[in-house]
Short mmCIF file of C-alpha atoms in Angstrom, two decimals:
data_model
loop_
_atom_site.label_atom_id
_atom_site.label_comp_id
_atom_site.label_asym_id
_atom_site.label_seq_id
_atom_site.Cartn_x
_atom_site.Cartn_y
_atom_site.Cartn_z
CA MET B 44 83.22 -68.84 26.65
CA SER B 45 79.61 -67.94 27.20
CA ARG B 46 78.64 -67.78 30.92
CA LYS B 47 75.10 -67.87 32.48
CA ILE B 48 73.74 -64.62 33.71
CA ARG B 49 74.60 -63.68 37.27
CA GLY B 50 71.72 -64.39 39.57
CA ALA B 51 70.13 -67.18 37.32
CA SER B 52 70.71 -70.74 37.85
CA ASP B 53 70.86 -73.97 35.74
CA VAL B 54 68.53 -76.75 36.98
CA LEU B 55 70.06 -80.19 36.66
CA SER B 56 67.86 -83.29 36.30
CA GLU B 57 67.56 -84.26 40.05
CA ASP B 58 66.55 -80.74 41.05
CA TYR B 59 64.23 -80.54 38.12
CA ARG B 60 62.55 -83.77 39.22
CA ALA B 61 62.29 -82.42 42.73
CA ASN B 62 60.69 -79.16 41.59
CA GLN B 63 58.22 -81.26 39.51
CA GLU B 64 57.37 -83.44 42.39
CA ILE B 65 56.74 -80.32 44.61
CA LEU B 66 54.72 -78.53 41.97
CA ALA B 67 52.55 -81.79 41.62
CA ALA B 68 51.93 -81.99 45.34
CA LEU B 69 50.99 -78.29 45.70
CA PHE B 70 48.64 -78.33 42.80
CA GLU B 71 46.97 -81.43 44.13
CA VAL B 72 46.36 -79.60 47.41
CA PHE B 73 45.13 -76.41 45.48
CA ASP B 74 42.74 -78.53 43.46
CA CYS B 75 41.39 -80.09 46.64
CA TYR B 76 40.59 -76.50 47.97
CA GLY B 77 38.73 -75.68 44.68
CA TYR B 78 41.50 -73.46 43.04
CA CYS B 79 41.82 -73.42 39.24
CA ALA B 80 45.16 -73.17 37.47
CA VAL B 81 45.81 -70.21 35.29
CA ASP B 82 48.89 -68.82 33.48
CA VAL B 83 49.95 -65.31 32.49
CA PRO B 84 52.62 -63.79 30.11
CA VAL B 85 56.19 -63.36 31.22
CA LEU B 86 56.12 -59.81 29.71
CA GLU B 87 53.79 -57.19 30.97
CA GLN B 88 53.39 -53.56 30.76
CA THR B 89 55.78 -51.82 33.33
CA GLU B 90 52.78 -49.60 34.49
CA LEU B 91 51.07 -52.75 35.83
CA TYR B 92 53.68 -53.05 38.46
CA LEU B 93 54.21 -49.35 39.25
CA ARG B 94 50.49 -49.04 39.75
CA LYS B 95 50.64 -51.96 42.24
CA GLY B 96 53.85 -51.15 44.03
CA GLY B 97 54.68 -47.45 43.25
CA GLU B 98 57.86 -46.00 41.76
CA GLU B 99 59.95 -47.55 44.54
CA MET B 100 59.71 -50.85 42.55
CA LEU B 101 61.40 -49.46 39.38
CA PRO B 102 65.09 -50.15 40.47
CA SER B 103 64.25 -53.97 40.83
CA LEU B 104 62.46 -54.34 37.44
CA TYR B 105 63.92 -55.58 34.19
CA ASP B 106 62.39 -52.71 32.55
CA PHE B 107 62.72 -51.68 28.78
CA SER B 108 61.11 -49.90 25.87
CA PHE B 109 60.07 -51.57 22.69
CA GLY B 110 57.89 -50.40 19.78
CA ASN B 111 56.76 -47.34 21.79
CA ARG B 112 55.70 -49.43 24.73
CA ARG B 113 57.30 -49.74 28.09
CA LEU B 114 57.57 -53.43 29.09
CA CYS B 115 59.09 -55.51 31.81
CA LEU B 116 59.72 -59.10 32.79
CA ARG B 117 57.24 -59.83 35.49
CA PRO B 118 58.81 -59.42 38.98
CA GLU B 119 55.93 -61.42 40.71
CA LEU B 120 52.66 -62.99 39.74
CA THR B 121 50.09 -61.32 41.80
CA ALA B 122 49.53 -58.21 39.71
CA SER B 123 49.41 -60.29 36.51
CA VAL B 124 46.78 -62.70 37.99
CA VAL B 125 44.65 -59.74 39.26
CA ARG B 126 45.01 -58.21 35.72
CA LEU B 127 43.87 -61.54 34.27
CA TYR B 128 40.81 -61.51 36.74
CA VAL B 129 39.95 -57.87 35.76
CA ASP B 130 40.18 -58.69 32.03
CA ASN B 131 38.31 -62.05 32.04
CA LEU B 132 36.62 -63.01 35.35
CA GLN B 133 35.36 -60.13 37.51
CA HIS B 134 31.75 -60.52 36.24
CA LYS B 135 31.61 -64.28 36.93
CA HIS B 136 31.00 -66.38 40.11
CA LYS B 137 32.77 -65.07 43.22
CA PRO B 138 35.07 -65.73 44.75
CA ALA B 139 37.46 -66.72 41.98
CA ARG B 140 39.93 -69.21 43.33
CA LEU B 141 43.02 -69.13 41.11
CA CYS B 142 46.42 -70.86 41.42
CA PHE B 143 49.60 -70.42 39.44
CA SER B 144 53.34 -71.03 39.07
CA GLY B 145 56.04 -69.63 36.86
CA PRO B 146 59.43 -67.74 36.77
CA VAL B 147 59.72 -64.18 37.92
CA PHE B 148 62.62 -61.74 37.58
CA ARG B 149 63.99 -59.14 39.89
CA TYR B 150 67.09 -57.14 39.58
CA GLU B 151 68.50 -57.49 43.08
CA ARG B 152 71.91 -58.32 44.37
CA PRO B 153 72.20 -62.15 44.34
CA GLN B 154 72.77 -63.76 47.75
CA LYS B 155 71.74 -66.79 49.68
CA ASP B 156 68.12 -67.79 48.93
CA ARG B 157 67.79 -64.70 46.72
CA SER B 158 68.26 -64.93 42.95
CA ARG B 159 67.42 -62.61 40.06
CA GLN B 160 65.27 -65.44 38.53
CA PHE B 161 63.20 -67.76 40.68
CA THR B 162 59.76 -69.55 40.57
CA GLN B 163 56.64 -68.53 42.43
CA VAL B 164 53.87 -70.95 43.12
CA GLY B 165 50.68 -69.64 44.82
CA VAL B 166 47.04 -68.79 44.92
CA GLU B 167 44.71 -65.77 44.83
CA MET B 168 41.18 -65.63 46.11
CA LEU B 169 39.53 -62.73 44.37
CA GLY B 170 36.14 -61.01 44.90
CA VAL B 171 35.55 -61.61 48.61
CA LYS B 172 36.43 -60.15 51.98
CA GLY B 173 36.25 -61.49 55.53
CA VAL B 174 37.96 -63.51 58.25
CA MET B 175 37.00 -66.93 56.74
CA ALA B 176 38.55 -66.02 53.43
CA ASP B 177 41.81 -64.97 55.26
CA ALA B 178 41.69 -68.21 57.20
CA GLU B 179 41.31 -70.36 54.15
CA VAL B 180 44.30 -68.67 52.44
CA ILE B 181 46.69 -69.16 55.42
CA GLY B 182 45.34 -72.66 56.14
CA LEU B 183 45.98 -73.59 52.59
CA ALA B 184 49.52 -72.26 52.64
CA CYS B 185 50.30 -74.50 55.67
CA ALA B 186 48.57 -77.56 54.07
CA GLY B 187 50.83 -77.04 51.02
CA LEU B 188 53.86 -77.23 53.07
CA GLU B 189 52.73 -80.25 54.90
CA ARG B 190 51.83 -82.00 51.60
CA VAL B 191 55.32 -81.26 50.25
CA GLY B 192 56.96 -82.78 53.26
CA ILE B 193 57.98 -79.77 55.20
CA SER B 194 56.83 -80.28 58.74
CA ASP B 195 59.28 -77.91 60.59
CA TYR B 196 57.84 -74.48 59.99
CA GLN B 197 56.20 -71.47 61.81
CA ALA B 198 53.41 -69.14 60.63
CA VAL B 199 53.91 -65.39 61.47
CA ILE B 200 50.86 -63.36 61.14
CA GLY B 201 50.47 -59.59 61.35
CA HIS B 202 47.78 -57.03 60.44
CA ILE B 203 48.96 -53.87 58.50
CA GLY B 204 45.44 -52.42 58.94
CA ILE B 205 46.35 -51.17 62.48
CA LEU B 206 49.08 -48.95 61.16
CA ASN B 207 47.12 -47.97 58.08
CA GLN B 208 44.22 -46.95 60.38
CA PHE B 209 46.72 -44.66 62.48
CA LEU B 210 48.29 -43.09 59.54
CA ASN B 211 44.90 -42.30 57.95
CA GLU B 212 43.88 -40.60 61.26
CA LEU B 213 47.01 -38.33 60.92
CA LYS B 214 46.02 -37.26 57.38
CA LEU B 215 49.66 -37.92 56.11
CA ASP B 216 50.03 -37.57 52.45
CA GLY B 217 50.09 -40.67 50.41
CA ARG B 218 53.91 -40.74 49.74
CA LEU B 219 54.67 -40.49 53.46
CA GLN B 220 52.20 -43.25 54.24
CA ARG B 221 53.82 -45.56 51.70
CA MET B 222 57.34 -44.88 53.06
CA LEU B 223 56.41 -45.33 56.72
CA LEU B 224 54.61 -48.67 55.90
CA ALA B 225 57.72 -49.93 54.07
CA GLN B 226 59.96 -48.88 57.01
CA LEU B 227 57.93 -50.49 59.76
CA GLU B 228 60.32 -53.57 60.09
CA SER B 229 63.38 -51.30 59.76
CA VAL B 230 62.27 -49.59 62.84
CA ARG B 231 62.64 -52.85 64.84
CA ARG B 232 65.88 -53.96 63.19
CA GLU B 233 67.82 -50.69 62.94
CA GLY B 234 66.06 -48.32 65.38
CA ILE B 235 64.19 -45.16 64.80
CA GLU B 236 66.88 -43.17 63.04
CA VAL B 237 66.73 -45.28 59.84
CA SER B 238 63.17 -44.15 59.13
CA ARG B 239 63.91 -40.50 59.93
CA THR B 240 66.97 -40.53 57.61
CA ILE B 241 64.90 -41.86 54.75
CA LEU B 242 62.14 -39.50 55.40
CA GLU B 243 64.38 -36.44 55.57
CA LYS B 244 66.17 -37.62 52.32
CA ALA B 245 62.74 -37.86 50.62
CA TYR B 246 61.34 -34.57 52.01
CA PRO B 247 64.39 -32.24 52.93
CA GLU B 248 61.82 -29.59 54.10
CA LEU B 249 60.84 -31.89 56.95
CA ARG B 250 64.38 -31.95 58.41
CA GLU B 251 64.15 -28.64 60.27
CA ALA B 252 60.88 -29.48 61.87
CA LEU B 253 61.98 -33.04 62.94
CA GLU B 254 65.19 -31.73 64.39
CA SER B 255 63.59 -28.73 66.26
CA GLY B 256 61.16 -31.19 67.85
CA GLU B 257 63.99 -33.36 69.08
CA LYS B 258 65.87 -30.24 70.54
CA GLY B 259 62.92 -28.86 72.42
CA ALA B 260 62.38 -25.91 70.22
CA GLN B 261 59.93 -23.25 71.41
CA PRO B 262 56.36 -23.98 70.35
CA GLU B 263 54.84 -22.03 67.60
CA SER B 264 52.96 -18.91 68.51
CA PRO B 265 49.21 -18.90 69.55
CA ARG B 266 48.29 -16.89 66.56
CA HIS B 267 50.18 -19.37 64.15
CA ALA B 268 48.68 -22.33 66.03
CA GLY B 269 45.26 -20.87 65.55
CA ILE B 270 45.68 -20.33 61.82
CA ALA B 271 46.98 -23.90 61.47
CA THR B 272 44.09 -25.26 63.46
CA LEU B 273 41.63 -23.30 61.38
CA LEU B 274 43.10 -24.72 58.08
CA ARG B 275 43.73 -28.13 59.04
CA GLY B 276 41.58 -30.65 57.15
CA MET B 277 41.04 -28.25 54.27
CA ASP B 278 42.61 -29.04 50.93
CA ARG B 279 45.05 -26.55 49.61
CA LYS B 280 42.76 -24.87 47.21
CA GLN B 281 40.09 -24.34 49.78
CA ALA B 282 42.56 -22.94 52.35
CA ARG B 283 44.25 -20.60 49.84
CA SER B 284 40.73 -19.24 48.77
CA ILE B 285 39.73 -18.48 52.37
CA ILE B 286 43.07 -16.57 53.21
CA LEU B 287 42.85 -14.47 50.07
CA ASP B 288 39.23 -13.66 50.80
CA ILE B 289 40.33 -12.55 54.38
CA VAL B 290 43.06 -10.38 52.97
CA ASP B 291 40.74 -8.77 50.49
CA GLU B 292 37.93 -8.15 53.05
CA MET B 293 40.33 -6.60 55.59
CA ASN B 294 42.22 -4.46 52.93
CA LEU B 295 45.45 -5.91 54.22
CA ASP B 296 48.61 -4.59 52.41
CA LEU B 297 50.67 -7.49 51.15
CA SER B 298 52.78 -5.20 48.87
CA GLY B 299 56.31 -6.16 48.14
CA ASN B 300 58.30 -8.09 45.66
CA ARG B 301 55.89 -11.09 45.68
CA GLU B 302 52.23 -11.43 44.54
CA PRO B 303 49.64 -12.09 47.40
CA GLU B 304 49.00 -15.46 46.04
CA GLU B 305 52.62 -16.45 46.23
CA ILE B 306 52.86 -15.18 49.78
CA VAL B 307 49.76 -17.10 50.83
CA ASP B 308 51.11 -20.35 49.18
CA ARG B 309 54.47 -20.03 51.13
CA LEU B 310 52.39 -19.63 54.33
CA LEU B 311 50.27 -22.75 53.55
CA GLY B 312 53.40 -24.66 52.60
CA LYS B 313 55.07 -23.80 55.93
CA ILE B 314 51.94 -24.87 57.81
CA ASP B 315 51.77 -28.12 55.70
CA ARG B 316 55.39 -28.95 56.38
CA GLN B 317 55.05 -28.45 60.22
CA ASN B 318 51.77 -30.49 60.21
CA GLN B 319 53.32 -33.34 58.31
CA ALA B 320 56.51 -33.15 60.41
CA SER B 321 54.41 -33.36 63.63
CA ALA B 322 52.41 -36.22 62.16
CA VAL B 323 55.51 -38.14 61.05
CA ASP B 324 56.92 -37.77 64.71
CA ARG B 325 53.66 -39.22 66.09
CA ALA B 326 53.62 -41.98 63.42
CA ILE B 327 57.20 -43.06 64.32
CA GLY B 328 56.29 -43.11 68.02
CA PHE B 329 53.31 -45.29 67.30
CA MET B 330 55.47 -47.65 65.16
CA ARG B 331 57.97 -48.06 67.98
CA GLU B 332 55.19 -49.40 70.19
CA LEU B 333 53.74 -51.59 67.41
CA VAL B 334 57.04 -53.30 66.59
CA ARG B 335 57.31 -54.65 70.15
CA LEU B 336 54.22 -56.60 69.77
CA LYS B 337 55.25 -60.13 68.87
CA GLY B 338 54.73 -63.43 70.40
CA ASP B 339 51.92 -65.67 71.77
CA PRO B 340 48.65 -64.67 69.93
CA ALA B 341 46.60 -64.32 73.18
CA GLN B 342 49.07 -62.17 75.01
CA ILE B 343 49.80 -59.96 71.96
CA LEU B 344 46.19 -59.46 71.13
CA SER B 345 45.61 -58.36 74.84
CA GLU B 346 48.53 -55.77 74.62
CA ALA B 347 47.26 -54.65 71.14
CA LYS B 348 43.83 -53.98 72.54
CA ASP B 349 45.40 -51.61 75.06
CA LEU B 350 47.44 -49.87 72.41
CA VAL B 351 44.40 -49.38 70.15
CA ALA B 352 42.39 -48.13 73.08
CA ARG B 353 44.94 -45.48 74.16
CA HIS B 354 45.19 -44.19 70.51
CA GLY B 355 41.40 -43.99 69.82
CA LEU B 356 41.48 -46.54 67.02
CA ASP B 357 38.64 -48.78 66.02
CA PRO B 358 39.03 -52.08 68.02
CA GLY B 359 36.99 -53.95 65.31
CA ILE B 360 40.29 -54.90 63.59
CA LEU B 361 41.40 -56.80 66.69
CA GLU B 362 38.20 -58.67 66.95
CA ASP B 363 38.59 -59.78 63.46
CA PHE B 364 42.04 -60.92 64.27
CA ARG B 365 40.94 -62.90 67.22
CA GLN B 366 38.42 -64.71 64.96
CA LEU B 367 41.01 -65.49 62.48
CA ILE B 368 43.14 -67.16 65.13
CA ASP B 369 40.14 -69.22 66.23
CA ALA B 370 39.45 -70.15 62.64
CA LEU B 371 43.14 -71.21 62.10
CA GLY B 372 42.80 -73.52 65.01
CA LYS B 373 40.20 -75.55 63.03
CA TYR B 374 42.71 -75.78 60.23
CA GLY B 375 44.98 -77.55 62.71
CA VAL B 376 47.80 -74.97 62.83
CA ALA B 377 47.05 -72.93 65.96
CA GLU B 378 50.24 -74.28 67.68
CA ARG B 379 52.42 -72.96 64.71
CA ILE B 380 51.18 -69.27 64.92
CA THR B 381 53.19 -66.29 66.15
CA VAL B 382 51.56 -62.88 66.00
CA ASP B 383 53.79 -60.06 64.88
CA LEU B 384 52.31 -56.53 64.55
CA GLY B 385 55.52 -55.03 63.59
CA MET B 386 55.59 -57.00 60.28
CA SER B 387 54.83 -55.09 56.99
CA ARG B 388 56.39 -57.25 54.28
CA GLY B 389 57.76 -53.96 52.82
CA LEU B 390 55.03 -53.68 50.07
CA PRO B 391 52.56 -50.81 50.17
CA TYR B 392 49.50 -52.45 48.64
CA TYR B 393 48.58 -54.75 51.59
CA THR B 394 45.56 -53.58 53.49
CA GLY B 395 44.85 -56.25 56.18
CA ILE B 396 46.04 -59.60 57.33
CA ILE B 397 49.66 -60.26 56.23
CA PHE B 398 51.65 -63.51 57.04
CA GLU B 399 54.83 -65.39 56.35
CA LEU B 400 55.75 -69.18 56.75
CA HIS B 401 59.29 -69.62 57.92
CA GLN B 402 61.42 -72.84 57.71
CA ASN B 403 61.64 -73.72 61.41
CA GLU B 404 59.34 -73.57 64.36
CA SER B 405 61.24 -70.73 65.92
CA GLY B 406 60.37 -68.54 62.94
CA SER B 407 63.99 -67.60 62.40
CA GLY B 408 64.61 -69.68 59.34
CA THR B 409 64.29 -69.03 55.56
CA GLN B 410 61.01 -67.50 54.46
CA LEU B 411 59.13 -70.02 52.37
CA CYS B 412 55.87 -68.29 51.83
CA GLY B 413 54.42 -64.88 52.02
CA GLY B 414 51.02 -63.20 51.43
CA GLY B 415 48.06 -61.38 52.78
CA ARG B 416 45.06 -59.25 52.07
CA TYR B 417 45.20 -56.54 49.38
CA ASP B 418 41.67 -55.17 48.92
CA GLY B 419 42.48 -52.04 46.84
CA LEU B 420 44.54 -53.75 44.14
CA ILE B 421 41.53 -54.88 41.97
CA THR B 422 40.16 -51.31 41.60
CA THR B 423 43.69 -49.86 41.23
CA LEU B 424 44.05 -52.17 38.22
CA GLY B 425 40.75 -51.14 36.58
CA GLY B 426 38.31 -53.50 38.39
CA LYS B 427 34.70 -52.37 38.80
CA GLY B 428 33.52 -51.55 42.30
CA GLU B 429 35.06 -52.50 45.66
CA SER B 430 36.49 -56.12 45.57
CA GLY B 431 38.33 -58.13 48.24
CA ALA B 432 41.52 -60.08 47.42
CA ALA B 433 43.96 -62.23 49.32
CA GLY B 434 46.58 -64.62 48.37
CA PHE B 435 50.29 -65.92 48.84
CA ALA B 436 53.16 -67.26 46.89
CA TYR B 437 55.85 -69.80 47.74
CA GLY B 438 59.47 -69.69 46.39
CA LEU B 439 59.81 -73.03 44.63
CA GLU B 440 63.59 -73.17 45.13
CA ARG B 441 63.25 -72.42 48.74
CA LEU B 442 60.78 -75.21 49.14
CA ARG B 443 63.14 -77.61 47.39
CA SER B 444 65.96 -76.59 49.74
CA ALA B 445 63.73 -76.84 52.87
CA ARG B 446 62.44 -80.20 51.99
CA GLN B 447 65.95 -81.57 51.33
CA ALA B 448 67.11 -80.15 54.72
CA ASP B 449 64.19 -81.79 56.69
CA PRO B 450 65.61 -85.04 58.19
CA ALA B 451 62.19 -86.67 57.70
CA ASN B 452 62.64 -86.63 54.12
CA PRO B 453 65.06 -89.15 52.38
CA PRO B 454 67.78 -87.84 50.03
CA PRO B 455 66.58 -87.92 46.39
CA VAL B 456 67.35 -90.99 44.37
CA PRO B 457 68.89 -90.26 40.90
CA ALA B 458 66.28 -90.68 38.18
CA VAL B 459 67.03 -93.68 35.88
CA ALA B 460 64.86 -95.61 33.47
CA ASP B 461 63.32 -98.98 34.51
CA VAL B 462 65.13 -100.93 31.89
CA LEU B 463 68.35 -100.79 29.91
CA LEU B 464 67.61 -102.56 26.57
CA ALA B 465 70.49 -103.54 24.25
CA ALA B 466 71.09 -105.69 21.11
CA VAL B 467 73.83 -108.30 21.02
CA THR B 468 74.90 -107.38 17.35
CA PRO B 469 73.85 -104.81 14.88
CA GLN B 470 71.62 -107.44 13.27
CA GLU B 471 69.16 -107.27 16.22
CA GLU B 472 69.13 -103.46 16.52
CA LEU B 473 65.80 -102.94 14.64
CA TYR B 474 64.09 -105.63 16.66
CA ALA B 475 65.54 -103.86 19.91
CA VAL B 476 63.87 -100.59 18.63
CA GLU B 477 60.63 -102.52 18.25
CA ALA B 478 60.86 -104.23 21.69
CA ALA B 479 61.73 -100.84 23.45
CA SER B 480 58.66 -99.12 21.59
CA LEU B 481 56.42 -101.80 23.03
CA LEU B 482 57.86 -101.57 26.47
CA ARG B 483 57.34 -97.71 26.40
CA ARG B 484 53.85 -98.02 25.28
CA ARG B 485 53.08 -100.20 28.25
CA GLY B 486 54.44 -97.48 30.52
CA VAL B 487 57.94 -98.84 31.21
CA ARG B 488 60.74 -96.29 31.01
CA THR B 489 63.22 -97.81 28.70
CA GLU B 490 66.69 -96.62 27.73
CA LEU B 491 67.97 -98.11 24.49
CA ASP B 492 71.76 -98.68 23.98
CA VAL B 493 72.73 -96.67 20.94
CA ARG B 494 76.45 -96.97 21.31
CA ARG B 495 76.79 -100.63 20.34
CA ARG B 496 78.39 -101.56 23.65
CA SER B 497 79.08 -105.16 24.39
CA VAL B 498 76.78 -107.13 26.58
CA ALA B 499 79.36 -107.15 29.39
CA ARG B 500 79.75 -103.39 29.18
CA ASN B 501 76.06 -102.84 29.12
CA LEU B 502 75.72 -104.95 32.24
CA GLN B 503 78.46 -102.85 33.95
CA HIS B 504 76.58 -99.63 32.88
CA ALA B 505 73.33 -100.92 34.24
CA LEU B 506 74.84 -101.76 37.66
CA LYS B 507 76.85 -98.49 37.83
CA HIS B 508 73.83 -96.31 37.12
CA ASN B 509 71.27 -98.40 39.20
CA PHE B 510 69.01 -99.65 36.47
CA PRO B 511 66.61 -102.20 38.11
CA PHE B 512 66.48 -104.38 34.94
CA LEU B 513 68.65 -105.18 31.93
CA ALA B 514 67.08 -106.43 28.71
CA ILE B 515 69.07 -108.15 25.92
CA VAL B 516 68.00 -109.21 22.53
CA GLY B 517 70.09 -111.63 20.49
CA SER B 518 69.55 -113.93 17.56
CA GLU B 519 67.48 -116.31 19.66
CA GLU B 520 65.25 -113.56 21.00
CA LEU B 521 64.93 -112.20 17.44
CA ALA B 522 63.75 -115.51 16.15
CA ALA B 523 61.44 -116.10 18.98
CA SER B 524 60.12 -112.43 19.29
CA THR B 525 61.25 -112.43 23.01
CA VAL B 526 63.60 -110.50 25.26
CA PHE B 527 66.09 -111.77 27.80
CA LEU B 528 65.23 -109.85 31.03
CA LYS B 529 67.39 -109.87 34.14
CA HIS B 530 66.49 -108.28 37.52
CA LEU B 531 69.90 -106.97 38.61
CA LYS B 532 69.39 -107.01 42.35
CA SER B 533 68.02 -110.47 42.74
CA GLU B 534 69.72 -111.74 39.54
CA GLN B 535 66.60 -113.66 38.37
CA THR B 536 66.12 -113.91 34.79
CA TRP B 537 63.23 -114.38 32.20
CA LYS B 538 63.00 -115.09 28.55
CA VAL B 539 59.57 -113.70 27.65
CA PRO B 540 57.75 -111.80 24.97
CA ALA B 541 58.07 -108.02 25.33
CA ASN B 542 54.63 -107.46 26.66
CA ARG B 543 55.15 -109.95 29.44
CA ALA B 544 58.54 -108.23 30.16
CA ALA B 545 56.44 -105.09 30.65
CA GLU B 546 54.23 -106.77 33.19
CA ILE B 547 57.21 -108.11 35.20
CA VAL B 548 58.98 -104.69 35.27
CA ARG B 549 55.88 -102.74 36.30
CA ALA B 550 54.69 -105.28 38.91
CA LYS B 551 58.34 -105.72 40.11
CA GLU B 552 57.54 -109.45 40.44
CA PRO B 553 60.60 -111.57 41.00
CA GLU B 554 58.94 -114.70 39.85
CA LYS B 555 61.31 -116.96 37.97
CA TRP B 556 60.03 -117.47 34.46
CA THR B 557 63.21 -119.17 33.15
CA SER B 558 66.93 -118.78 33.69
CA ARG B 559 69.97 -118.98 31.67
CA LYS B 560 73.36 -117.38 31.23
CA ILE B 561 73.33 -113.86 29.63
CA PRO B 562 74.64 -114.25 26.10
CA SER B 563 78.13 -112.83 25.40
#
């Protein structure tokens, strides 16, 4: 027997209808904010996502080769929408406000609220930077939840730009920066050792320097420190050239089994590793301070101001953050905001504000939405010039579960047609088809009995499945071009032309047109 793929779900009619209601509500809000719907392919080139998220994304991709091309099922929609923008819209009016929905695929271990196929719904604002753009994106994400009927939620807001600025000051190489950014939240959850373990695994040559720092090893010699200071800030080629020039000018003898160039490269490598190890240690210390800053916006911004001042960072980031919080107050969501400067969302492409919406007001429930600012992605994917970008995506299935869990929302009513229409005998079946077609053309959802049940069994079926109306056509109805209509809750009946029956059903008017016993 064939089975569905692990991590993917069938969607039955009630959940499908709930999904469609949520989508309609969200796109209504997006439209009110001026966002235009777009769609992108399910298949993309694998390189698109590796350029966005780095090689670290590869294990979670459904990645394959076909016809000398490397392709994958899209793992999310942001990169595809930005590619669409670069290909079609970057020279048009800015900002481009785009909204989207569709299935995405990630090869991850299935667990509660995490599947291998799920649906994203969201927006991207492309071509603009600034506090007001960030505020609109977050305000829109909150408005979407409210419109869907989820009132119990919390907005958690961070700013990855603070850590980015510190790491840039340390002149860490790009791979180390990405790994540290990805591990920011792990520092809070699992302590400092988790980050060091991962860094040592990725860069075994850092292990000795990190361990010697912890054990209080003797400091490097003044001569070595002087050379390191002299060369710090130079690229490898420039530093190598300077040292070889010094050796040549001073006629130093570097004879031995190795060429002078190899000896110099080993020296520079050792200096690099020690510099990087020291910088990693400082970065982890800063991260430990940063992850503690979570709570009330005013208090956390005050503590963050002290942290930024102590480390000599640009305080402009925090001023922008304060303006963002003020702007969100005008969107009516100030009381829902928690600031968390230890949040990174685990993705390397964010450059500024990041945020998540969680199911309950404590912020400890299921994550329903996530997003932020990623100003470098447009140029990374081939866009011209510097261009701002911000956006978010909901998980549709999580929204559905959250809405159903909210006590303010009534349980879903099974979807049924408005009318069950049946012929008494086979002689009236063609007329029944004609009457059903007329009802449908007038917007009445009509289910036609095709099993030739008796009138009594059709009545039982209509009652069991909560049809509002039962319509019967017998020989009398065929002769008079009418239908016999019964409202099952009030038991009122009408013998009317099909077009009049449509008016009664659509208006739900229980006026008594005529009454007689249902034909047997």
